[in-house]
Coordinates of C-alpha atoms and ligand atoms in Angstrom, one line a residue:
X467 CA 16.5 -16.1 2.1
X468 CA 17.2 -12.7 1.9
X469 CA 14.6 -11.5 4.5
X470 CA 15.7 -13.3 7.9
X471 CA 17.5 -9.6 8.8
X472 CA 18.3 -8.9 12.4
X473 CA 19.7 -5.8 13.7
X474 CA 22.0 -5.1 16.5
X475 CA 22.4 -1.5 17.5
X476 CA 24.6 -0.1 20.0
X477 CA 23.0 2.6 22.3
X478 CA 25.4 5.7 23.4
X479 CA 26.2 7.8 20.5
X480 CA 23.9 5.7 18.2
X481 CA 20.3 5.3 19.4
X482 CA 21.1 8.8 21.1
X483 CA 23.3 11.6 19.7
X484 CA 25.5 11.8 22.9
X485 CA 27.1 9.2 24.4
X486 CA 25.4 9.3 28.0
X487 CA 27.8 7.0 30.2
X488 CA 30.7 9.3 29.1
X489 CA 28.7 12.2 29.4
X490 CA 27.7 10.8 33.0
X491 CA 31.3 10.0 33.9
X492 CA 33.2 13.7 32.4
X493 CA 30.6 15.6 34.5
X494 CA 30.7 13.6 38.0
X495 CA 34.4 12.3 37.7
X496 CA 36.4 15.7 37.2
X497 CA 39.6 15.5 36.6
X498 CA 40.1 11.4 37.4
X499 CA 37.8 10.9 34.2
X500 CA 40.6 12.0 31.7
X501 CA 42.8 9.1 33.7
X502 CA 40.8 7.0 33.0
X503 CA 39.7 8.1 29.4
X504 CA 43.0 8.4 28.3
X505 CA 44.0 4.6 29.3
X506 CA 40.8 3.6 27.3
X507 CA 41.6 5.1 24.2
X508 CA 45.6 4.1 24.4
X509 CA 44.3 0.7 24.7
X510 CA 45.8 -0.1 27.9
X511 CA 42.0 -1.1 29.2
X512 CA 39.6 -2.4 27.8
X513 CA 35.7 -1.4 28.3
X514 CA 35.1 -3.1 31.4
X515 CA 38.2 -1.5 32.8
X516 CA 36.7 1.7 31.7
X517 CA 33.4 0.9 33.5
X518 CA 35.3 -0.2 36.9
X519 CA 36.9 3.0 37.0
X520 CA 34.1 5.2 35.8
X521 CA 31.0 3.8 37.7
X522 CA 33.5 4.2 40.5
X523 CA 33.6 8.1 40.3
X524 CA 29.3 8.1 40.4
X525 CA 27.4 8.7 43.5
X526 CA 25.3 6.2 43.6
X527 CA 21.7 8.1 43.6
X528 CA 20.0 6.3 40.4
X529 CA 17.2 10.0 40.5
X530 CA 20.2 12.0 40.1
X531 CA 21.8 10.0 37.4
X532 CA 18.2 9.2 35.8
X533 CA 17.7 13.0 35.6
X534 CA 20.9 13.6 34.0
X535 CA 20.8 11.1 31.5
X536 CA 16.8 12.5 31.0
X537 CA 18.4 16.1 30.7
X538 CA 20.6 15.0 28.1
X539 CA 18.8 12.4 26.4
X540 CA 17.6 12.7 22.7
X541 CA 16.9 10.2 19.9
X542 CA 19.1 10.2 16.8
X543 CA 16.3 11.2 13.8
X544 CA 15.0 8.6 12.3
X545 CA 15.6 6.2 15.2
X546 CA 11.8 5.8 15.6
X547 CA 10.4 5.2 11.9
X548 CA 13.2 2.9 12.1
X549 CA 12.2 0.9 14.3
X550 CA 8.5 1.0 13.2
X551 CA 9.3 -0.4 10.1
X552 CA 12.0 -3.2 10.9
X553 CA 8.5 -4.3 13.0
X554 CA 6.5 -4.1 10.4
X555 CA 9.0 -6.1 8.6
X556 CA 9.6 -8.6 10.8
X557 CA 13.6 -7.6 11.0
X558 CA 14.0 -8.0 14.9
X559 CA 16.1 -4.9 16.7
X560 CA 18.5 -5.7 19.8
X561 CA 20.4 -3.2 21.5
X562 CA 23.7 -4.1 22.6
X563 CA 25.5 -1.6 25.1
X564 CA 28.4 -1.7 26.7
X565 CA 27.6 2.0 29.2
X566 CA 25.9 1.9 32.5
X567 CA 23.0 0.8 30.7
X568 CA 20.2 1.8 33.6
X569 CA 18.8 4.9 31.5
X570 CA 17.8 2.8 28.2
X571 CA 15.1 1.2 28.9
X572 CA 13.2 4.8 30.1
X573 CA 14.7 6.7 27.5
X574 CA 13.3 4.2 25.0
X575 CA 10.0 4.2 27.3
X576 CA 9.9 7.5 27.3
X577 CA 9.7 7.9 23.5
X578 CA 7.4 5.1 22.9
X579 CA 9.7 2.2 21.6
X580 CA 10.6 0.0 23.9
X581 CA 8.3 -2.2 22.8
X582 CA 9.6 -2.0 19.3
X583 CA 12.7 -3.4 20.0
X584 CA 13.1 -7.3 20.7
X585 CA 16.2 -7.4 23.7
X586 CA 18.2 -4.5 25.4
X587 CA 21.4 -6.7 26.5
X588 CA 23.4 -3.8 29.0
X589 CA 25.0 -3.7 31.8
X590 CA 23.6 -3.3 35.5
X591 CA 24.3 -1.2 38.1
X592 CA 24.3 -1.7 42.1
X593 CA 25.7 0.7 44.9
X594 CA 29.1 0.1 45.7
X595 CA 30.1 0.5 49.4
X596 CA 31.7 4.3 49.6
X597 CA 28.4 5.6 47.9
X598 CA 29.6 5.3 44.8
X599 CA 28.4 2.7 42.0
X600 CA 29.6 -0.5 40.5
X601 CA 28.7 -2.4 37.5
X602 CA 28.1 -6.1 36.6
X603 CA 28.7 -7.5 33.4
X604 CA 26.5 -10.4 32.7
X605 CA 26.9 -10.5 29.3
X606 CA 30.6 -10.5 29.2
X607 CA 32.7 -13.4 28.0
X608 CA 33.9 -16.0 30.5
X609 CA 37.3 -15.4 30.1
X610 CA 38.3 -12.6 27.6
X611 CA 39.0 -9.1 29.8
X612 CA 38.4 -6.6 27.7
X613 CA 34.7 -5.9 27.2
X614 CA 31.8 -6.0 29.2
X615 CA 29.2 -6.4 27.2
X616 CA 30.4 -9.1 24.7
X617 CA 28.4 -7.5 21.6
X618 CA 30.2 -10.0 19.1
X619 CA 28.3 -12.9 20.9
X620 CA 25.1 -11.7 20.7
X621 CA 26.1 -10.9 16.6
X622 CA 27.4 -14.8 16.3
X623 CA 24.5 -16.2 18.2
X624 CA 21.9 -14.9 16.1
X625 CA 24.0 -15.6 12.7
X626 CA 24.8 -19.2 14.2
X627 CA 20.4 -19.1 14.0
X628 CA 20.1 -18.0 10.4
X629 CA 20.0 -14.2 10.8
X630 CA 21.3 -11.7 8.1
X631 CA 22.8 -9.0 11.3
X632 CA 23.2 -5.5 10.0
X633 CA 25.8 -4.0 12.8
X634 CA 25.6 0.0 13.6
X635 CA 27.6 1.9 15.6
X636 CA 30.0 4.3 16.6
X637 CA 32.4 3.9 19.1
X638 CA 35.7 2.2 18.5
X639 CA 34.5 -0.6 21.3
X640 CA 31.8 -1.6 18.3
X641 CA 34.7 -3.2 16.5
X642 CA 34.5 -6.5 18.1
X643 CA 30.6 -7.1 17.3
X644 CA 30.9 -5.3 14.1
X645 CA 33.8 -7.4 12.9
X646 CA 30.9 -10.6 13.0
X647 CA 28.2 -8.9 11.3
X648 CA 27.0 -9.4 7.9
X649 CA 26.5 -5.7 6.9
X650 CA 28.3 -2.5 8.9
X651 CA 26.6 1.0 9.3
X652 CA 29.1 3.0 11.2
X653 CA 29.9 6.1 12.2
X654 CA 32.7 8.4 14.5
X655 CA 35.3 6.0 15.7
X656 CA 34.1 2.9 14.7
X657 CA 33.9 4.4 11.4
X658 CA 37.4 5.4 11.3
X659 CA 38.6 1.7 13.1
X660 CA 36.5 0.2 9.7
X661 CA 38.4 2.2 7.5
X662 CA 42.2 2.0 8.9
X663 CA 41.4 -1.9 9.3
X664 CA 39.4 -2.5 5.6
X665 CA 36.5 -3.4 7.1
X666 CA 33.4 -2.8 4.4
X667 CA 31.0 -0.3 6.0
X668 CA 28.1 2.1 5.3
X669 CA 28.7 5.6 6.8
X670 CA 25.5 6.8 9.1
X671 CA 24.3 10.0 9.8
X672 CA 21.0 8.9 11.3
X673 CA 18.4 6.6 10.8
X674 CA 17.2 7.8 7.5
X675 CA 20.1 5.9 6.0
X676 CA 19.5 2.6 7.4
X677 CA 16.2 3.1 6.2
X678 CA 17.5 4.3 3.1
X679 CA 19.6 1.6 2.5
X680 CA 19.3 -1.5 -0.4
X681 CA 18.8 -4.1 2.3
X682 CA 17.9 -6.8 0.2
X683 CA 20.7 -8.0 -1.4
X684 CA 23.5 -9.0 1.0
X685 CA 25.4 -12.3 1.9
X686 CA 25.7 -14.0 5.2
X687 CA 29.7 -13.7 5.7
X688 CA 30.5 -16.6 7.9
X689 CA 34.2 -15.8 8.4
X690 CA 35.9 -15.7 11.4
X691 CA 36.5 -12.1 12.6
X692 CA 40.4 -11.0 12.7
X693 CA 39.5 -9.3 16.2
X694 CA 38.0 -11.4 18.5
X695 CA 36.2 -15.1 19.2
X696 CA 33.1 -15.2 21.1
X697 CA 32.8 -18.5 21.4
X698 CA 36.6 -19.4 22.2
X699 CA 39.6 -17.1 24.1
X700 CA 38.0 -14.0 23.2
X701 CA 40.2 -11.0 22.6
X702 CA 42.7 -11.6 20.1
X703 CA 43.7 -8.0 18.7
Ligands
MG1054 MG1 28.4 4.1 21.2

């Protein structure tokens, strides 16, 4: 059947133009942000190390950080035809983030489509003792370290169900869940990741190319990704 589509977005730098989290963490964690940052993108940690660190360097008043993310906040264009019409269609929308997470739910509240998308899997947040925050991962993998939202499982679950998934994204971290996907709209980092590694992909500017896009026609790839296994050890490069 070529209808049974499910998408699975990321959030930061996708749903929204910024990316809010590191947004969140440059303007509260100074100079200690670049420490961490830089040991992200040199691949030393992996994204929940990223979120230890981070959430660490954020004072733990959720109005603050609400307001913040609120100040900062806005949709990519397109995002909310887009989601209109894969409800109309019957194609099923799941975020999957891997950021502090608290702010999606309002900010998709706020513009009148939360209830257009099916499951926001994030991260949550609790008050660390110091007055600063910590985050729990209860989507992560059992044992694999390196992310903390384990967006390739969510991908396999629902092809393991039947679903088509079209994957978009655009941080390099969106490699592991794109990597299970069916079809890849990417942009940014995970754009450049696709290309360096030969991974087929659609480049996004906004939602108007998803929308855009000859979704028809497309095979379920059931072939183990080169990256990581959800549903064994994880991380493998
Ligand atoms: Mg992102």
């Amino acid at each position: 059947m070529s209808d049974k589509i499910a998408y699975v977005l990321d959030f930061d730098g996708t749903v929204t133009t910024e990316d809010l989290s590191t947004e969140m963490a440059r303007y509260f964690g100074g100079a200690r942000f670049w420490d961490i940052e830089n040991l992200y993108r040199q691949r030393k940690i992996g994204m929940r190390g990223w979120l230890d660190g981070m959430s660490s360097l954020l004072p733990a008043d959720m109005d603050l950080l609400l307001d913040f993310a609120f100040e900062r906040a806005a949709l990519r264009p397109g995002f909310i035809e887009f989601v209109r019409q894969a409800r109309e269609m019957g194609h099923p929308v799941y975020i999957a983030s891997d950021g502090f997470g608290f702010y999606i739910r309002p900010i998709l509240d706020k513009y009148g489509c939360l209830d257009l998308t099916d499951t926001v899997y994030k991260n949550e947040t609790l008050p660390r003792e110091g007055g600063t925050l910590q985050v729990k991962t209860p989507h992560r993998h059992l044992t694999c370290p390196v992310c903390g939202n384990c967006k390739a499982n969510h991908v396999l679950r629902l092809k393991n169900d039947g679903w088509k998934v079209i994957f978009s994204g655009d941080g390099s971290n969106d490699r592991f869940g794109a990597s299970w996907s069916d079809r890849i709209f990417a942009r940014d980092r995970l754009a450049q990741f696709c290309a360096e590694h030969g991974l087929p992909f659609t480049c996004w500017a906004d939602f108007f190319d998803l929308l855009r896009a000859d979704q028809g026609e497309f095979a379920s790839v059931v072939k183990p990704s080169p990256f990581c296994r959800p549903e064994a050890e994880g991380y493998l490069k």
